Amino acid sequence: MRVLLVEDEKGISSAICQVLKKENFTVDAVYTGTDGLDYALAEIYDAIVLDVMLPEMDGFQVLKKLREQGVRTPVCMLTARSGLEDRVRGLESGADYYLPKPFQMAELIACLRAITRRKEDKPVMELAFGDIQLNQQEAKLICVTTGQSVKLGTKEFQLMEIFLRNPRQILPKETLFDRVWGYESDAEYSTLEVYMSFVRKKLSFVGSKMKIRASRGIGYSLEEEA
Ligand code: CA
């Protein structure tokens, strides 16, 4: 899952990043309201963590503009203000959740899981196709026929998650790349190919009959072995 974090306090931002990465989220951190709006408009995020007090443009304005542009990405607003008025204003401007500072990291994780679960078609625990399952808590790929499992790295996990949500569909390289690497400027398309080979190795390691098929020049799809 990819999260956009808009928080100008560097210390809080890096603490949140650390915790989210540990939970297998991919995080892009930005520090101003303007950047937050720009990044969020790309609509590559599953959730946005948005501080209220931000330089250039406050969180309420960012959220209002996003919703005006039709961006429906779930938003969890963070703020030091815990007054009822701000809370109401936050919810009215389209926030899905309002988390007053200081908060426990566990609350933020729970909030992110709750607001992203709502828009998913399938319940979180049912990511499965053919003989494979994805255990999201432990980031493990499991083959139900052989009983073998293997731990996935963060990127491998994200790729597998996309394939399991869209089985038998050819997913364009660009889509996979944007969803997993997004704004990481040092990544290249060749990186995607390297990771696809890792994922394939892990599928065969657990003894799965599922294959990732490459459609030359277009993309990849997860399919049963012919
Ligand atoms: Ca702030």
mmCIF file of C-alpha atoms and ligand atoms in Angstrom:
data_model
loop_
_atom_site.group_PDB
_atom_site.id
_atom_site.type_symbol
_atom_site.label_atom_id
_atom_site.label_comp_id
_atom_site.label_asym_id
_atom_site.label_seq_id
_atom_site.Cartn_x
_atom_site.Cartn_y
_atom_site.Cartn_z
ATOM 1 C CA MET A 1 0.000 0.000 0.000
ATOM 2 C CA ARG A 2 1.277 3.437 -0.921
ATOM 3 C CA VAL A 3 0.788 6.342 1.477
ATOM 4 C CA LEU A 4 1.389 10.048 0.991
ATOM 5 C CA LEU A 5 2.508 11.778 4.172
ATOM 6 C CA VAL A 6 2.102 15.570 4.318
ATOM 7 C CA GLU A 7 3.697 16.764 7.549
ATOM 8 C CA ASP A 8 6.076 19.707 7.937
ATOM 9 C CA GLU A 9 7.622 18.679 11.257
ATOM 10 C CA LYS A 10 10.633 16.661 10.110
ATOM 11 C CA GLY A 11 10.949 14.695 13.355
ATOM 12 C CA ILE A 12 7.333 13.545 13.327
ATOM 13 C CA SER A 13 7.493 12.875 9.600
ATOM 14 C CA SER A 14 10.510 10.596 9.816
ATOM 15 C CA ALA A 15 9.102 8.770 12.852
ATOM 16 C CA ILE A 16 5.861 8.079 10.958
ATOM 17 C CA CYS A 17 7.805 6.994 7.839
ATOM 18 C CA GLN A 18 9.816 4.516 9.841
ATOM 19 C CA VAL A 19 6.779 2.918 11.439
ATOM 20 C CA LEU A 20 4.798 2.736 8.197
ATOM 21 C CA LYS A 21 7.703 1.140 6.310
ATOM 22 C CA LYS A 22 7.990 -1.470 9.019
ATOM 23 C CA GLU A 23 4.312 -2.252 8.400
ATOM 24 C CA ASN A 24 5.022 -2.740 4.674
ATOM 25 C CA PHE A 25 3.548 0.558 3.536
ATOM 26 C CA THR A 26 5.421 2.547 0.894
ATOM 27 C CA VAL A 27 5.621 6.175 1.991
ATOM 28 C CA ASP A 28 6.305 9.384 0.097
ATOM 29 C CA ALA A 29 6.881 12.277 2.488
ATOM 30 C CA VAL A 30 6.344 15.915 1.533
ATOM 31 C CA TYR A 31 6.556 18.962 3.785
ATOM 32 C CA THR A 32 4.286 21.687 2.415
ATOM 33 C CA GLY A 33 0.598 21.945 1.538
ATOM 34 C CA THR A 34 1.429 22.806 -2.080
ATOM 35 C CA ASP A 35 3.585 19.696 -2.548
ATOM 36 C CA GLY A 36 0.962 17.635 -0.774
ATOM 37 C CA LEU A 37 -1.669 18.783 -3.243
ATOM 38 C CA ASP A 38 0.596 18.187 -6.280
ATOM 39 C CA TYR A 39 1.509 14.659 -5.211
ATOM 40 C CA ALA A 40 -2.020 13.733 -4.174
ATOM 41 C CA LEU A 41 -3.420 14.847 -7.536
ATOM 42 C CA ALA A 42 -1.403 12.081 -9.220
ATOM 43 C CA GLU A 43 -3.852 9.654 -7.567
ATOM 44 C CA ILE A 44 -1.297 6.899 -7.071
ATOM 45 C CA TYR A 45 -1.904 6.694 -3.325
ATOM 46 C CA ASP A 46 -4.097 4.339 -1.325
ATOM 47 C CA ALA A 47 -4.267 6.821 1.558
ATOM 48 C CA ILE A 48 -3.084 10.290 2.541
ATOM 49 C CA VAL A 49 -1.943 11.332 6.002
ATOM 50 C CA LEU A 50 -2.472 15.085 6.080
ATOM 51 C CA ASP A 51 -1.385 17.499 8.778
ATOM 52 C CA VAL A 52 -3.571 20.594 9.301
ATOM 53 C CA MET A 53 -0.948 23.230 10.115
ATOM 54 C CA LEU A 54 1.264 23.313 7.030
ATOM 55 C CA PRO A 55 3.299 25.973 5.237
ATOM 56 C CA GLU A 56 1.944 27.517 1.999
ATOM 57 C CA MET A 57 -1.502 25.915 2.187
ATOM 58 C CA ASP A 58 -3.162 24.342 5.217
ATOM 59 C CA GLY A 59 -4.506 20.804 5.345
ATOM 60 C CA PHE A 60 -8.144 21.927 5.100
ATOM 61 C CA GLN A 61 -7.427 23.804 1.869
ATOM 62 C CA VAL A 62 -5.479 20.884 0.426
ATOM 63 C CA LEU A 63 -8.307 18.499 1.190
ATOM 64 C CA LYS A 64 -10.975 20.842 -0.161
ATOM 65 C CA LYS A 65 -9.105 21.241 -3.457
ATOM 66 C CA LEU A 66 -8.581 17.483 -3.765
ATOM 67 C CA ARG A 67 -12.256 16.718 -3.279
ATOM 68 C CA GLU A 68 -13.204 19.530 -5.703
ATOM 69 C CA GLN A 69 -10.999 17.843 -8.321
ATOM 70 C CA GLY A 70 -12.762 14.548 -7.696
ATOM 71 C CA VAL A 71 -9.859 12.855 -5.932
ATOM 72 C CA ARG A 72 -11.440 10.359 -3.531
ATOM 73 C CA THR A 73 -8.290 8.960 -1.913
ATOM 74 C CA PRO A 74 -9.036 8.335 1.789
ATOM 75 C CA VAL A 75 -7.537 10.987 4.060
ATOM 76 C CA CYS A 76 -6.512 10.806 7.690
ATOM 77 C CA MET A 77 -6.024 14.320 9.097
ATOM 78 C CA LEU A 78 -3.480 14.982 11.823
ATOM 79 C CA THR A 79 -3.550 17.993 14.037
ATOM 80 C CA ALA A 80 -2.499 19.444 17.316
ATOM 81 C CA ARG A 81 -5.859 21.097 17.593
ATOM 82 C CA SER A 82 -8.396 18.855 19.181
ATOM 83 C CA GLY A 83 -11.234 21.372 19.396
ATOM 84 C CA LEU A 84 -14.626 20.201 18.256
ATOM 85 C CA GLU A 85 -14.835 22.985 15.694
ATOM 86 C CA ASP A 86 -11.723 21.811 13.837
ATOM 87 C CA ARG A 87 -12.827 18.237 13.961
ATOM 88 C CA VAL A 88 -16.165 19.129 12.401
ATOM 89 C CA ARG A 89 -14.417 21.283 9.807
ATOM 90 C CA GLY A 90 -12.086 18.405 8.963
ATOM 91 C CA LEU A 91 -14.881 15.951 8.452
ATOM 92 C CA GLU A 92 -16.945 18.452 6.496
ATOM 93 C CA SER A 93 -14.072 19.142 4.140
ATOM 94 C CA GLY A 94 -13.974 15.449 3.294
ATOM 95 C CA ALA A 95 -11.572 13.791 5.738
ATOM 96 C CA ASP A 96 -12.230 10.128 6.429
ATOM 97 C CA TYR A 97 -10.637 10.217 9.841
ATOM 98 C CA TYR A 98 -9.365 12.809 12.263
ATOM 99 C CA LEU A 99 -6.438 11.980 14.518
ATOM 100 C CA PRO A 100 -5.533 14.584 17.167
ATOM 101 C CA LYS A 101 -1.851 14.877 18.143
ATOM 102 C CA PRO A 102 -0.259 13.395 20.127
ATOM 103 C CA PHE A 103 -1.344 9.979 18.925
ATOM 104 C CA GLN A 104 0.013 6.470 19.257
ATOM 105 C CA MET A 105 1.554 4.992 16.097
ATOM 106 C CA ALA A 106 -0.733 1.999 16.537
ATOM 107 C CA GLU A 107 -3.725 4.356 16.202
ATOM 108 C CA LEU A 108 -2.392 5.726 12.942
ATOM 109 C CA ILE A 109 -1.806 2.226 11.534
ATOM 110 C CA ALA A 110 -5.296 1.148 12.584
ATOM 111 C CA CYS A 111 -6.744 4.295 11.018
ATOM 112 C CA LEU A 112 -4.924 3.660 7.720
ATOM 113 C CA ARG A 113 -6.057 0.049 7.619
ATOM 114 C CA ALA A 114 -9.649 1.096 8.355
ATOM 115 C CA ILE A 115 -9.894 3.879 5.772
ATOM 116 C CA THR A 116 -8.243 1.850 3.005
ATOM 117 C CA ARG A 117 -10.253 -1.295 3.716
ATOM 118 C CA ARG A 118 -13.455 0.599 3.048
ATOM 119 C CA LYS A 119 -12.703 1.198 -0.621
ATOM 120 C CA GLU A 120 -11.252 -2.213 -1.383
ATOM 121 C CA ASP A 121 -13.444 -4.662 -3.257
ATOM 122 C CA LYS A 122 -12.161 -7.656 -1.347
ATOM 123 C CA PRO A 123 -11.623 -7.973 2.394
ATOM 124 C CA VAL A 124 -7.950 -7.625 3.324
ATOM 125 C CA MET A 125 -7.466 -11.259 4.304
ATOM 126 C CA GLU A 126 -8.767 -12.766 1.080
ATOM 127 C CA LEU A 127 -5.980 -11.947 -1.315
ATOM 128 C CA ALA A 128 -5.745 -15.244 -3.103
ATOM 129 C CA PHE A 129 -5.770 -16.687 -6.612
ATOM 130 C CA GLY A 130 -5.450 -20.287 -7.751
ATOM 131 C CA ASP A 131 -3.136 -22.089 -5.342
ATOM 132 C CA ILE A 132 -1.578 -18.961 -3.817
ATOM 133 C CA GLN A 133 -2.418 -16.671 -0.936
ATOM 134 C CA LEU A 134 -0.836 -13.525 0.363
ATOM 135 C CA ASN A 135 -0.482 -13.152 4.113
ATOM 136 C CA GLN A 136 -0.512 -9.412 4.598
ATOM 137 C CA GLN A 137 0.478 -9.363 8.258
ATOM 138 C CA GLU A 138 3.683 -11.313 7.721
ATOM 139 C CA ALA A 139 4.244 -10.365 4.062
ATOM 140 C CA LYS A 140 4.378 -14.024 3.064
ATOM 141 C CA LEU A 141 3.486 -15.774 -0.162
ATOM 142 C CA ILE A 142 1.818 -19.112 0.561
ATOM 143 C CA CYS A 143 1.080 -22.009 -1.769
ATOM 144 C CA VAL A 144 -1.969 -23.808 -0.368
ATOM 145 C CA THR A 145 -1.378 -27.066 -2.246
ATOM 146 C CA THR A 146 2.246 -27.555 -1.169
ATOM 147 C CA GLY A 147 1.969 -25.763 2.186
ATOM 148 C CA GLN A 148 5.216 -23.914 1.385
ATOM 149 C CA SER A 149 5.622 -20.241 2.128
ATOM 150 C CA VAL A 150 8.223 -17.578 1.556
ATOM 151 C CA LYS A 151 8.775 -14.091 2.892
ATOM 152 C CA LEU A 152 8.433 -11.275 0.363
ATOM 153 C CA GLY A 153 10.406 -8.050 0.273
ATOM 154 C CA THR A 154 8.400 -4.809 0.299
ATOM 155 C CA LYS A 155 8.417 -4.307 -3.485
ATOM 156 C CA GLU A 156 7.774 -7.988 -4.185
ATOM 157 C CA PHE A 157 4.848 -7.838 -1.788
ATOM 158 C CA GLN A 158 3.407 -4.769 -3.485
ATOM 159 C CA LEU A 159 3.710 -6.338 -6.931
ATOM 160 C CA MET A 160 2.068 -9.550 -5.748
ATOM 161 C CA GLU A 161 -0.718 -7.564 -4.110
ATOM 162 C CA ILE A 162 -1.503 -5.809 -7.405
ATOM 163 C CA PHE A 163 -1.477 -9.113 -9.337
ATOM 164 C CA LEU A 164 -3.763 -10.799 -6.822
ATOM 165 C CA ARG A 165 -6.239 -7.946 -7.018
ATOM 166 C CA ASN A 166 -6.237 -8.206 -10.816
ATOM 167 C CA PRO A 167 -5.686 -11.850 -11.745
ATOM 168 C CA ARG A 168 -5.585 -12.845 -15.451
ATOM 169 C CA GLN A 169 -5.394 -9.215 -16.476
ATOM 170 C CA ILE A 170 -2.476 -7.831 -18.414
ATOM 171 C CA LEU A 171 -1.120 -5.044 -16.247
ATOM 172 C CA PRO A 172 0.876 -2.484 -18.209
ATOM 173 C CA LYS A 173 4.485 -2.005 -17.128
ATOM 174 C CA GLU A 174 3.829 1.696 -16.557
ATOM 175 C CA THR A 175 0.963 0.943 -14.167
ATOM 176 C CA LEU A 176 3.013 -1.519 -12.141
ATOM 177 C CA PHE A 177 5.958 0.836 -12.062
ATOM 178 C CA ASP A 178 3.911 3.856 -10.967
ATOM 179 C CA ARG A 179 2.079 1.904 -8.284
ATOM 180 C CA VAL A 180 5.206 0.424 -6.743
ATOM 181 C CA TRP A 181 7.981 2.944 -7.385
ATOM 182 C CA GLY A 182 5.993 6.141 -7.911
ATOM 183 C CA TYR A 183 8.195 9.120 -7.400
ATOM 184 C CA GLU A 184 11.414 7.314 -6.513
ATOM 185 C CA SER A 185 13.419 9.099 -9.150
ATOM 186 C CA ASP A 186 16.378 6.710 -9.189
ATOM 187 C CA ALA A 187 14.242 3.724 -10.218
ATOM 188 C CA GLU A 188 14.071 2.674 -13.868
ATOM 189 C CA TYR A 189 11.857 0.316 -15.831
ATOM 190 C CA SER A 190 14.650 -2.261 -15.781
ATOM 191 C CA THR A 191 14.165 -2.347 -11.983
ATOM 192 C CA LEU A 192 10.652 -3.652 -12.586
ATOM 193 C CA GLU A 193 12.009 -6.498 -14.704
ATOM 194 C CA VAL A 194 14.492 -7.434 -12.000
ATOM 195 C CA TYR A 195 11.724 -7.559 -9.408
ATOM 196 C CA MET A 196 9.477 -9.564 -11.710
ATOM 197 C CA SER A 197 12.191 -12.206 -11.860
ATOM 198 C CA PHE A 198 12.372 -12.236 -8.032
ATOM 199 C CA VAL A 199 8.601 -12.733 -7.804
ATOM 200 C CA ARG A 200 8.702 -15.537 -10.377
ATOM 201 C CA LYS A 201 11.453 -17.294 -8.443
ATOM 202 C CA LYS A 202 9.401 -17.110 -5.275
ATOM 203 C CA LEU A 203 6.318 -18.500 -7.026
ATOM 204 C CA SER A 204 8.303 -21.496 -8.207
ATOM 205 C CA PHE A 205 10.060 -21.796 -4.826
ATOM 206 C CA VAL A 206 6.741 -22.399 -3.040
ATOM 207 C CA GLY A 207 5.746 -24.862 -5.778
ATOM 208 C CA SER A 208 2.849 -22.810 -7.140
ATOM 209 C CA LYS A 209 1.225 -23.537 -10.498
ATOM 210 C CA MET A 210 0.629 -19.816 -10.990
ATOM 211 C CA LYS A 211 2.829 -18.023 -13.481
ATOM 212 C CA ILE A 212 3.549 -14.440 -14.300
ATOM 213 C CA ARG A 213 3.292 -14.165 -18.037
ATOM 214 C CA ALA A 214 5.030 -11.389 -19.929
ATOM 215 C CA SER A 215 3.179 -9.931 -22.884
ATOM 216 C CA ARG A 216 6.006 -8.526 -24.916
ATOM 217 C CA GLY A 217 6.169 -4.774 -24.769
ATOM 218 C CA ILE A 218 2.851 -4.462 -22.955
ATOM 219 C CA GLY A 219 2.982 -5.815 -19.455
ATOM 220 C CA TYR A 220 2.517 -8.804 -17.185
ATOM 221 C CA SER A 221 -0.331 -10.980 -16.006
ATOM 222 C CA LEU A 222 -0.791 -13.575 -13.264
ATOM 223 C CA GLU A 223 -2.205 -16.780 -14.715
ATOM 224 C CA GLU A 224 -2.543 -20.490 -14.124
ATOM 225 C CA GLU A 225 0.098 -22.617 -15.777
ATOM 226 C CA ALA A 226 -1.276 -23.935 -19.091
HETATM 227 CA CA CA B 1 2.383 20.982 11.131
#
